[in-house]
PDB file of C-alpha atoms in Angstrom:
ATOM      1  CA  MET A   1       0.333   0.110  -0.049  1.00 89.00           C
ATOM      2  CA  ILE A   2       1.441   3.752  -1.023  1.00 95.00           C
ATOM      3  CA  ASN A   3       1.069   6.766   0.624  1.00 97.00           C
ATOM      4  CA  ALA A   4      -0.186   9.609  -1.803  1.00 98.00           C
ATOM      5  CA  PHE A   5       0.188  13.355  -1.392  1.00 98.00           C
ATOM      6  CA  ILE A   6      -1.799  16.342  -3.428  1.00 98.00           C
ATOM      7  CA  SER A   7      -2.290  19.904  -2.989  1.00 98.00           C
ATOM      8  CA  ASP A   8      -3.151  22.498  -4.830  1.00 98.00           C
ATOM      9  CA  LEU A   9      -6.133  21.095  -6.411  1.00 98.00           C
ATOM     10  CA  HIS A  10      -8.069  24.608  -6.299  1.00 97.00           C
ATOM     11  CA  LEU A  11     -11.168  22.601  -6.687  1.00 97.00           C
ATOM     12  CA  GLU A  12     -14.450  25.002  -7.831  1.00 96.00           C
ATOM     13  CA  GLU A  13     -17.698  24.574  -9.575  1.00 94.00           C
ATOM     14  CA  ASN A  14     -16.530  26.580 -12.663  1.00 92.00           C
ATOM     15  CA  HIS A  15     -13.812  23.634 -13.338  1.00 92.00           C
ATOM     16  CA  PRO A  16     -15.177  20.593 -13.264  1.00 93.00           C
ATOM     17  CA  GLU A  17     -12.436  18.513 -14.792  1.00 92.00           C
ATOM     18  CA  SER A  18     -10.506  19.060 -11.856  1.00 94.00           C
ATOM     19  CA  VAL A  19     -13.222  17.684 -10.032  1.00 95.00           C
ATOM     20  CA  ASP A  20     -13.421  14.493 -12.030  1.00 94.00           C
ATOM     21  CA  ILE A  21      -9.600  13.887 -11.822  1.00 95.00           C
ATOM     22  CA  PHE A  22      -9.986  14.190  -8.049  1.00 96.00           C
ATOM     23  CA  GLN A  23     -13.192  11.802  -7.948  1.00 95.00           C
ATOM     24  CA  GLN A  24     -11.379   8.930 -10.151  1.00 94.00           C
ATOM     25  CA  PHE A  25      -8.296   9.368  -8.005  1.00 96.00           C
ATOM     26  CA  LEU A  26      -9.840   9.259  -4.372  1.00 97.00           C
ATOM     27  CA  LYS A  27     -11.271   6.093  -5.788  1.00 95.00           C
ATOM     28  CA  ASP A  28      -8.053   4.948  -6.560  1.00 95.00           C
ATOM     29  CA  CYS A  29      -6.822   5.703  -3.127  1.00 97.00           C
ATOM     30  CA  VAL A  30      -9.366   3.872  -1.508  1.00 96.00           C
ATOM     31  CA  MET A  31      -7.859   0.806  -3.562  1.00 94.00           C
ATOM     32  CA  SER A  32      -4.440   1.286  -3.223  1.00 94.00           C
ATOM     33  CA  ALA A  33      -3.297   3.849  -0.467  1.00 97.00           C
ATOM     34  CA  SER A  34      -2.440   3.423   3.230  1.00 97.00           C
ATOM     35  CA  ALA A  35      -3.012   6.954   3.313  1.00 98.00           C
ATOM     36  CA  LEU A  36      -4.160  10.137   1.729  1.00 98.00           C
ATOM     37  CA  TYR A  37      -2.157  13.599   2.405  1.00 98.00           C
ATOM     38  CA  ILE A  38      -4.011  16.897   0.947  1.00 98.00           C
ATOM     39  CA  LEU A  39      -1.596  19.988   1.843  1.00 98.00           C
ATOM     40  CA  GLY A  40      -3.805  22.963   1.264  1.00 97.00           C
ATOM     41  CA  ASP A  41      -5.514  24.630  -1.438  1.00 97.00           C
ATOM     42  CA  PHE A  42      -7.879  21.672  -1.777  1.00 98.00           C
ATOM     43  CA  PHE A  43     -10.751  24.582  -2.884  1.00 97.00           C
ATOM     44  CA  GLU A  44      -9.969  27.740  -4.524  1.00 95.00           C
ATOM     45  CA  THR A  45     -11.895  29.416  -1.870  1.00 94.00           C
ATOM     46  CA  TRP A  46     -13.336  28.335   1.542  1.00 96.00           C
ATOM     47  CA  ILE A  47     -15.220  31.034   3.131  1.00 96.00           C
ATOM     48  CA  GLY A  48     -16.639  29.052   5.851  1.00 96.00           C
ATOM     49  CA  ASP A  49     -18.091  25.375   6.961  1.00 97.00           C
ATOM     50  CA  ASP A  50     -21.833  26.807   6.517  1.00 96.00           C
ATOM     51  CA  ASP A  51     -20.845  27.533   3.318  1.00 97.00           C
ATOM     52  CA  LEU A  52     -22.741  24.090   2.292  1.00 97.00           C
ATOM     53  CA  THR A  53     -23.313  24.552  -1.518  1.00 97.00           C
ATOM     54  CA  PRO A  54     -24.518  21.502  -3.560  1.00 97.00           C
ATOM     55  CA  PHE A  55     -20.968  21.627  -5.346  1.00 98.00           C
ATOM     56  CA  ASN A  56     -19.553  21.863  -1.754  1.00 98.00           C
ATOM     57  CA  ARG A  57     -21.574  19.124  -0.410  1.00 98.00           C
ATOM     58  CA  MET A  58     -20.685  16.691  -3.275  1.00 98.00           C
ATOM     59  CA  ILE A  59     -16.946  17.169  -2.216  1.00 98.00           C
ATOM     60  CA  ILE A  60     -17.333  16.606   1.342  1.00 98.00           C
ATOM     61  CA  ASP A  61     -19.482  13.488   0.407  1.00 98.00           C
ATOM     62  CA  ALA A  62     -16.740  12.244  -2.025  1.00 98.00           C
ATOM     63  CA  LEU A  63     -14.084  12.575   1.189  1.00 98.00           C
ATOM     64  CA  LEU A  64     -16.618  10.987   3.382  1.00 98.00           C
ATOM     65  CA  ASN A  65     -17.176   8.113   1.409  1.00 98.00           C
ATOM     66  CA  ALA A  66     -13.292   7.662   1.055  1.00 98.00           C
ATOM     67  CA  THR A  67     -12.782   7.958   4.831  1.00 98.00           C
ATOM     68  CA  GLN A  68     -15.626   5.637   5.962  1.00 98.00           C
ATOM     69  CA  LYS A  69     -13.995   3.163   3.708  1.00 98.00           C
ATOM     70  CA  LYS A  70     -11.059   3.184   5.943  1.00 97.00           C
ATOM     71  CA  LEU A  71      -8.563   5.660   3.996  1.00 98.00           C
ATOM     72  CA  PRO A  72      -7.094   7.954   6.409  1.00 98.00           C
ATOM     73  CA  ILE A  73      -7.285  11.489   4.682  1.00 98.00           C
ATOM     74  CA  TYR A  74      -4.703  13.862   6.263  1.00 98.00           C
ATOM     75  CA  PHE A  75      -5.429  17.634   5.331  1.00 98.00           C
ATOM     76  CA  MET A  76      -3.469  20.915   5.920  1.00 98.00           C
ATOM     77  CA  HIS A  77      -4.794  24.573   5.347  1.00 98.00           C
ATOM     78  CA  GLY A  78      -3.273  26.293   2.390  1.00 96.00           C
ATOM     79  CA  ASN A  79      -3.772  30.254   1.432  1.00 94.00           C
ATOM     80  CA  ARG A  80      -7.545  29.724  -0.291  1.00 93.00           C
ATOM     81  CA  ASP A  81      -8.811  27.400   2.287  1.00 95.00           C
ATOM     82  CA  PHE A  82      -7.537  28.217   5.755  1.00 95.00           C
ATOM     83  CA  LEU A  83     -11.169  28.759   7.424  1.00 96.00           C
ATOM     84  CA  ILE A  84     -11.905  24.808   6.816  1.00 97.00           C
ATOM     85  CA  GLY A  85     -12.778  24.096  10.625  1.00 96.00           C
ATOM     86  CA  LYS A  86     -13.848  21.372  12.963  1.00 96.00           C
ATOM     87  CA  LYS A  87     -17.199  21.050  11.414  1.00 98.00           C
ATOM     88  CA  PHE A  88     -15.759  20.489   7.740  1.00 98.00           C
ATOM     89  CA  LEU A  89     -13.439  17.699   9.532  1.00 98.00           C
ATOM     90  CA  LYS A  90     -16.378  15.948  11.267  1.00 98.00           C
ATOM     91  CA  MET A  91     -18.656  15.829   8.180  1.00 98.00           C
ATOM     92  CA  THR A  92     -15.814  14.413   5.865  1.00 98.00           C
ATOM     93  CA  GLY A  93     -13.822  12.240   8.417  1.00 98.00           C
ATOM     94  CA  CYS A  94     -10.309  14.108   7.611  1.00 98.00           C
ATOM     95  CA  GLN A  95      -8.210  14.994  10.244  1.00 98.00           C
ATOM     96  CA  LEU A  96      -6.591  18.238  10.466  1.00 98.00           C
ATOM     97  CA  LEU A  97      -2.603  18.750  10.407  1.00 98.00           C
ATOM     98  CA  PRO A  98      -0.756  21.622  11.964  1.00 97.00           C
ATOM     99  CA  ASP A  99       1.051  24.388   8.983  1.00 97.00           C
ATOM    100  CA  GLU A 100       4.415  22.056   9.899  1.00 98.00           C
ATOM    101  CA  TYR A 101       3.845  18.447  10.528  1.00 98.00           C
ATOM    102  CA  VAL A 102       6.776  15.695  10.363  1.00 98.00           C
ATOM    103  CA  THR A 103       5.420  12.119   9.664  1.00 98.00           C
ATOM    104  CA  ASP A 104       7.498   8.843   9.073  1.00 97.00           C
ATOM    105  CA  ILE A 105       6.801   7.583   5.661  1.00 96.00           C
ATOM    106  CA  PHE A 106       8.084   3.953   5.406  1.00 95.00           C
ATOM    107  CA  GLY A 107      11.236   5.003   7.460  1.00 94.00           C
ATOM    108  CA  THR A 108      12.000   8.325   6.658  1.00 95.00           C
ATOM    109  CA  PRO A 109      11.306  11.160   8.655  1.00 97.00           C
ATOM    110  CA  THR A 110       9.426  13.810   6.280  1.00 98.00           C
ATOM    111  CA  LEU A 111       8.473  17.468   6.801  1.00 98.00           C
ATOM    112  CA  LEU A 112       4.798  18.018   5.400  1.00 98.00           C
ATOM    113  CA  MET A 113       4.006  22.083   4.514  1.00 98.00           C
ATOM    114  CA  HIS A 114       1.851  23.957   2.267  1.00 98.00           C
ATOM    115  CA  GLY A 115       4.637  25.964   1.330  1.00 98.00           C
ATOM    116  CA  ASP A 116       3.796  29.432   1.503  1.00 96.00           C
ATOM    117  CA  THR A 117       5.662  30.168   4.281  1.00 97.00           C
ATOM    118  CA  LEU A 118       9.127  29.272   2.485  1.00 98.00           C
ATOM    119  CA  CYS A 119       8.288  32.509   0.187  1.00 96.00           C
ATOM    120  CA  THR A 120       9.845  34.830   2.536  1.00 96.00           C
ATOM    121  CA  ASP A 121      11.040  37.255  -0.160  1.00 94.00           C
ATOM    122  CA  ASP A 122       7.167  37.538  -1.024  1.00 92.00           C
ATOM    123  CA  ILE A 123       6.587  40.276   1.723  1.00 91.00           C
ATOM    124  CA  GLN A 124       3.364  41.172   0.780  1.00 89.00           C
ATOM    125  CA  TYR A 125       1.737  37.907   0.671  1.00 90.00           C
ATOM    126  CA  LEU A 126       3.359  37.125   4.349  1.00 94.00           C
ATOM    127  CA  LYS A 127       1.867  40.270   5.706  1.00 93.00           C
ATOM    128  CA  PHE A 128      -1.694  39.283   4.599  1.00 90.00           C
ATOM    129  CA  ARG A 129      -1.216  36.009   5.842  1.00 93.00           C
ATOM    130  CA  LYS A 130      -0.046  37.100   9.397  1.00 94.00           C
ATOM    131  CA  LYS A 131      -3.307  38.903   9.481  1.00 91.00           C
ATOM    132  CA  ALA A 132      -5.989  36.435   7.771  1.00 90.00           C
ATOM    133  CA  ARG A 133      -4.734  33.484  10.282  1.00 92.00           C
ATOM    134  CA  SER A 134      -4.917  35.576  13.157  1.00 93.00           C
ATOM    135  CA  ALA A 135      -8.126  34.505  15.541  1.00 91.00           C
ATOM    136  CA  TRP A 136      -9.561  37.869  15.479  1.00 92.00           C
ATOM    137  CA  PHE A 137      -9.587  37.804  11.861  1.00 91.00           C
ATOM    138  CA  LYS A 138     -11.550  34.539  11.464  1.00 90.00           C
ATOM    139  CA  PHE A 139     -13.476  35.106  13.958  1.00 91.00           C
ATOM    140  CA  PHE A 140     -14.473  38.511  12.522  1.00 92.00           C
ATOM    141  CA  ILE A 141     -15.251  37.155   9.060  1.00 91.00           C
ATOM    142  CA  GLN A 142     -17.494  34.018  10.550  1.00 90.00           C
ATOM    143  CA  LEU A 143     -19.777  36.815  11.684  1.00 94.00           C
ATOM    144  CA  LEU A 144     -20.679  38.352   8.212  1.00 96.00           C
ATOM    145  CA  SER A 145     -22.982  36.819   6.003  1.00 96.00           C
ATOM    146  CA  LEU A 146     -21.937  34.160   3.109  1.00 96.00           C
ATOM    147  CA  LYS A 147     -22.787  37.047   0.719  1.00 95.00           C
ATOM    148  CA  LYS A 148     -20.378  39.896   2.110  1.00 95.00           C
ATOM    149  CA  ARG A 149     -17.887  36.562   2.653  1.00 95.00           C
ATOM    150  CA  ARG A 150     -18.245  36.090  -0.920  1.00 94.00           C
ATOM    151  CA  ALA A 151     -17.302  39.328  -2.134  1.00 95.00           C
ATOM    152  CA  ILE A 152     -14.289  39.478   0.133  1.00 92.00           C
ATOM    153  CA  ALA A 153     -13.417  36.576  -1.344  1.00 91.00           C
ATOM    154  CA  THR A 154     -13.455  37.489  -4.689  1.00 90.00           C
ATOM    155  CA  ARG A 155     -11.831  40.765  -3.960  1.00 89.00           C
ATOM    156  CA  TYR A 156      -8.658  39.140  -2.567  1.00 85.00           C
ATOM    157  CA  ARG A 157      -8.825  36.688  -5.132  1.00 82.00           C
ATOM    158  CA  GLU A 158      -8.182  39.674  -7.931  1.00 86.00           C
ATOM    159  CA  ALA A 159      -6.227  41.094  -5.683  1.00 82.00           C
ATOM    160  CA  SER A 160      -3.912  37.938  -5.468  1.00 79.00           C
ATOM    161  CA  GLN A 161      -4.243  37.523  -9.248  1.00 79.00           C
ATOM    162  CA  MET A 162      -2.702  41.254  -9.930  1.00 81.00           C
ATOM    163  CA  HIS A 163       0.100  40.406  -7.506  1.00 75.00           C
ATOM    164  CA  ILE A 164       0.964  37.317  -9.091  1.00 73.00           C
ATOM    165  CA  ARG A 165       1.279  38.939 -12.342  1.00 73.00           C
ATOM    166  CA  GLN A 166       3.234  41.918 -11.018  1.00 69.00           C
ATOM    167  CA  ALA A 167       5.882  39.933  -8.894  1.00 67.00           C
ATOM    168  CA  SER A 168       8.836  38.796 -10.411  1.00 67.00           C
ATOM    169  CA  SER A 169       8.960  34.857 -10.727  1.00 70.00           C
ATOM    170  CA  ASP A 170      11.673  34.689  -8.162  1.00 71.00           C
ATOM    171  CA  ILE A 171       9.843  36.464  -5.355  1.00 75.00           C
ATOM    172  CA  MET A 172       6.910  33.675  -5.809  1.00 79.00           C
ATOM    173  CA  ASP A 173       9.165  30.804  -5.078  1.00 94.00           C
ATOM    174  CA  VAL A 174      10.635  29.190  -1.993  1.00 96.00           C
ATOM    175  CA  THR A 175      13.863  30.899  -0.268  1.00 96.00           C
ATOM    176  CA  GLN A 176      16.275  28.150  -0.523  1.00 97.00           C
ATOM    177  CA  SER A 177      17.887  29.580   3.101  1.00 97.00           C
ATOM    178  CA  GLU A 178      14.536  29.398   4.868  1.00 98.00           C
ATOM    179  CA  VAL A 179      13.865  25.440   3.226  1.00 98.00           C
ATOM    180  CA  GLU A 180      17.287  24.230   4.718  1.00 98.00           C
ATOM    181  CA  ASN A 181      16.358  26.418   8.194  1.00 98.00           C
ATOM    182  CA  VAL A 182      13.066  24.865   8.826  1.00 98.00           C
ATOM    183  CA  MET A 183      14.181  21.165   7.368  1.00 98.00           C
ATOM    184  CA  LYS A 184      17.362  21.467   9.978  1.00 98.00           C
ATOM    185  CA  LYS A 185      14.398  23.038  12.870  1.00 98.00           C
ATOM    186  CA  HIS A 186      12.650  19.718  12.093  1.00 98.00           C
ATOM    187  CA  HIS A 187      15.886  17.345  11.353  1.00 98.00           C
ATOM    188  CA  VAL A 188      14.423  15.753   8.506  1.00 98.00           C
ATOM    189  CA  LEU A 189      16.008  15.280   5.072  1.00 98.00           C
ATOM    190  CA  HIS A 190      12.891  15.193   3.161  1.00 98.00           C
ATOM    191  CA  LEU A 191      10.402  18.050   2.203  1.00 98.00           C
ATOM    192  CA  ILE A 192       7.333  17.753   0.737  1.00 98.00           C
ATOM    193  CA  HIS A 193       5.387  20.861  -0.004  1.00 98.00           C
ATOM    194  CA  GLY A 194       2.787  22.747  -2.981  1.00 98.00           C
ATOM    195  CA  HIS A 195       1.575  26.247  -3.154  1.00 96.00           C
ATOM    196  CA  THR A 196       4.647  27.584  -5.966  1.00 95.00           C
ATOM    197  CA  HIS A 197       2.887  24.951  -8.620  1.00 94.00           C
ATOM    198  CA  ARG A 198       6.391  24.159  -9.804  1.00 95.00           C
ATOM    199  CA  PRO A 199       6.106  20.017  -9.463  1.00 96.00           C
ATOM    200  CA  PHE A 200       9.881  18.787  -9.278  1.00 96.00           C
ATOM    201  CA  GLN A 201      12.150  16.922  -6.718  1.00 97.00           C
ATOM    202  CA  HIS A 202      15.247  19.067  -5.801  1.00 97.00           C
ATOM    203  CA  HIS A 203      18.331  17.471  -4.400  1.00 97.00           C
ATOM    204  CA  PHE A 204      20.723  19.151  -2.179  1.00 98.00           C
ATOM    205  CA  ASP A 205      23.592  18.828   0.127  1.00 98.00           C
ATOM    206  CA  LEU A 206      22.187  19.769   3.868  1.00 98.00           C
ATOM    207  CA  ASN A 207      25.220  19.579   6.636  1.00 94.00           C
ATOM    208  CA  GLY A 208      26.589  17.070   4.288  1.00 97.00           C
ATOM    209  CA  GLN A 209      23.902  14.732   4.080  1.00 97.00           C
ATOM    210  CA  ASN A 210      21.669  14.558   0.802  1.00 97.00           C
ATOM    211  CA  ALA A 211      18.191  15.989   1.106  1.00 98.00           C
ATOM    212  CA  THR A 212      15.207  15.914  -0.918  1.00 98.00           C
ATOM    213  CA  ARG A 213      12.402  18.776  -1.555  1.00 98.00           C
ATOM    214  CA  THR A 214       9.523  17.718  -3.480  1.00 98.00           C
ATOM    215  CA  VAL A 215       7.079  20.338  -4.556  1.00 98.00           C
ATOM    216  CA  LEU A 216       3.309  19.418  -5.783  1.00 98.00           C
ATOM    217  CA  GLY A 217       2.002  20.538  -8.629  1.00 97.00           C
ATOM    218  CA  ALA A 218      -1.262  22.216  -8.888  1.00 96.00           C
ATOM    219  CA  TRP A 219      -4.249  20.461 -10.810  1.00 96.00           C
ATOM    220  CA  HIS A 220      -5.275  23.416 -13.549  1.00 87.00           C
ATOM    221  CA  GLU A 221      -4.844  20.912 -16.597  1.00 84.00           C
ATOM    222  CA  ARG A 222      -3.947  17.659 -15.282  1.00 93.00           C
ATOM    223  CA  GLY A 223      -3.425  15.728 -11.653  1.00 96.00           C
ATOM    224  CA  ASN A 224      -0.520  15.528 -10.119  1.00 96.00           C
ATOM    225  CA  ALA A 225       0.417  13.331  -7.214  1.00 97.00           C
ATOM    226  CA  LEU A 226       3.336  12.105  -5.322  1.00 98.00           C
ATOM    227  CA  ILE A 227       3.260   8.542  -4.783  1.00 97.00           C
ATOM    228  CA  CYS A 228       5.844   6.628  -1.831  1.00 97.00           C
ATOM    229  CA  HIS A 229       6.231   3.324  -1.929  1.00 96.00           C
ATOM    230  CA  PRO A 230       7.202   1.152   0.907  1.00 95.00           C
ATOM    231  CA  ASN A 231      10.408  -0.059  -0.779  1.00 94.00           C
ATOM    232  CA  GLY A 232      11.525   3.563  -0.567  1.00 93.00           C
ATOM    233  CA  ARG A 233      10.761   4.430  -4.322  1.00 94.00           C
ATOM    234  CA  GLN A 234       9.031   7.524  -5.180  1.00 95.00           C
ATOM    235  CA  GLU A 235       7.277   9.252  -8.188  1.00 95.00           C
ATOM    236  CA  LEU A 236       5.714  11.926  -9.479  1.00 96.00           C
ATOM    237  CA  ILE A 237       2.917  10.886 -11.556  1.00 95.00           C
ATOM    238  CA  TYR A 238       0.634  13.045 -13.797  1.00 94.00           C
ATOM    239  CA  PHE A 239      -3.173  11.918 -14.876  1.00 92.00           C
ATOM    240  CA  SER A 240      -6.097  13.424 -16.332  1.00 86.00           C
ATOM    241  CA  SER A 241      -9.941  12.247 -16.005  1.00 74.00           C
ATOM    242  CA  ASN A 242      -9.288   9.872 -19.370  1.00 75.00           C
ATOM    243  CA  SER A 243      -6.161   8.042 -17.325  1.00 73.00           C
ATOM    244  CA  PRO A 244      -6.863   4.536 -16.998  1.00 69.00           C
ATOM    245  CA  PRO A 245      -7.562   3.607 -12.914  1.00 66.00           C
ATOM    246  CA  LEU A 246      -3.954   4.057 -10.799  1.00 68.00           C
ATOM    247  CA  MET A 247      -3.306   0.648  -9.410  1.00 63.00           C
ATOM    248  CA  TRP A 248      -0.187   0.957  -7.651  1.00 62.00           C
TER     249      TRP A 248
END
């Protein structure tokens, strides 16, 4: 049985192809995976656990169906869905992970992150993140109506898209020094994260040892996942809704 890691699906009603890919992938994981890790930005936006639209209910039901079939699903907040809370977890059976979490992958201690805090050159975003993740902001936003929250989310999305267009490529990527600092802090040689939408496995020296940073890709045109096998083999795979069932 494998462990599967995904991030940045950005699921939304206007892009049903990503939803189709995920639903098929989830069925494959139920059959072949011992655990599924979702490392943030699962939804394009999440304005609160009370936003139970038919689309959101469909995704919730798919996750619940998988967890009821004994697939452990671990979820981590991203910058798009940090308002996911206890009600969502109860409705889906998913388990919430902290922003930095070390897990054992078949004998290899591995640090899991969404990845946004690794982009230390993106000062404008980090200032927004600090405000948005504060307890007072979360409390205040939940007092607003769903209509007002949707309007705020739309404005933030537009501002984010403009920032991405205007910022340089380097600013939007991780800072290697921060990667090394956080890996040293947790005493690991493997880090898995998303956020940057630049899937790749980077190998580098860390205190005289071989270290690996695996970046998960976004699901804009096709699915992407890291598959970790019990024998230590790891592979970044790509798939679409037309792909045959993934049997590992």
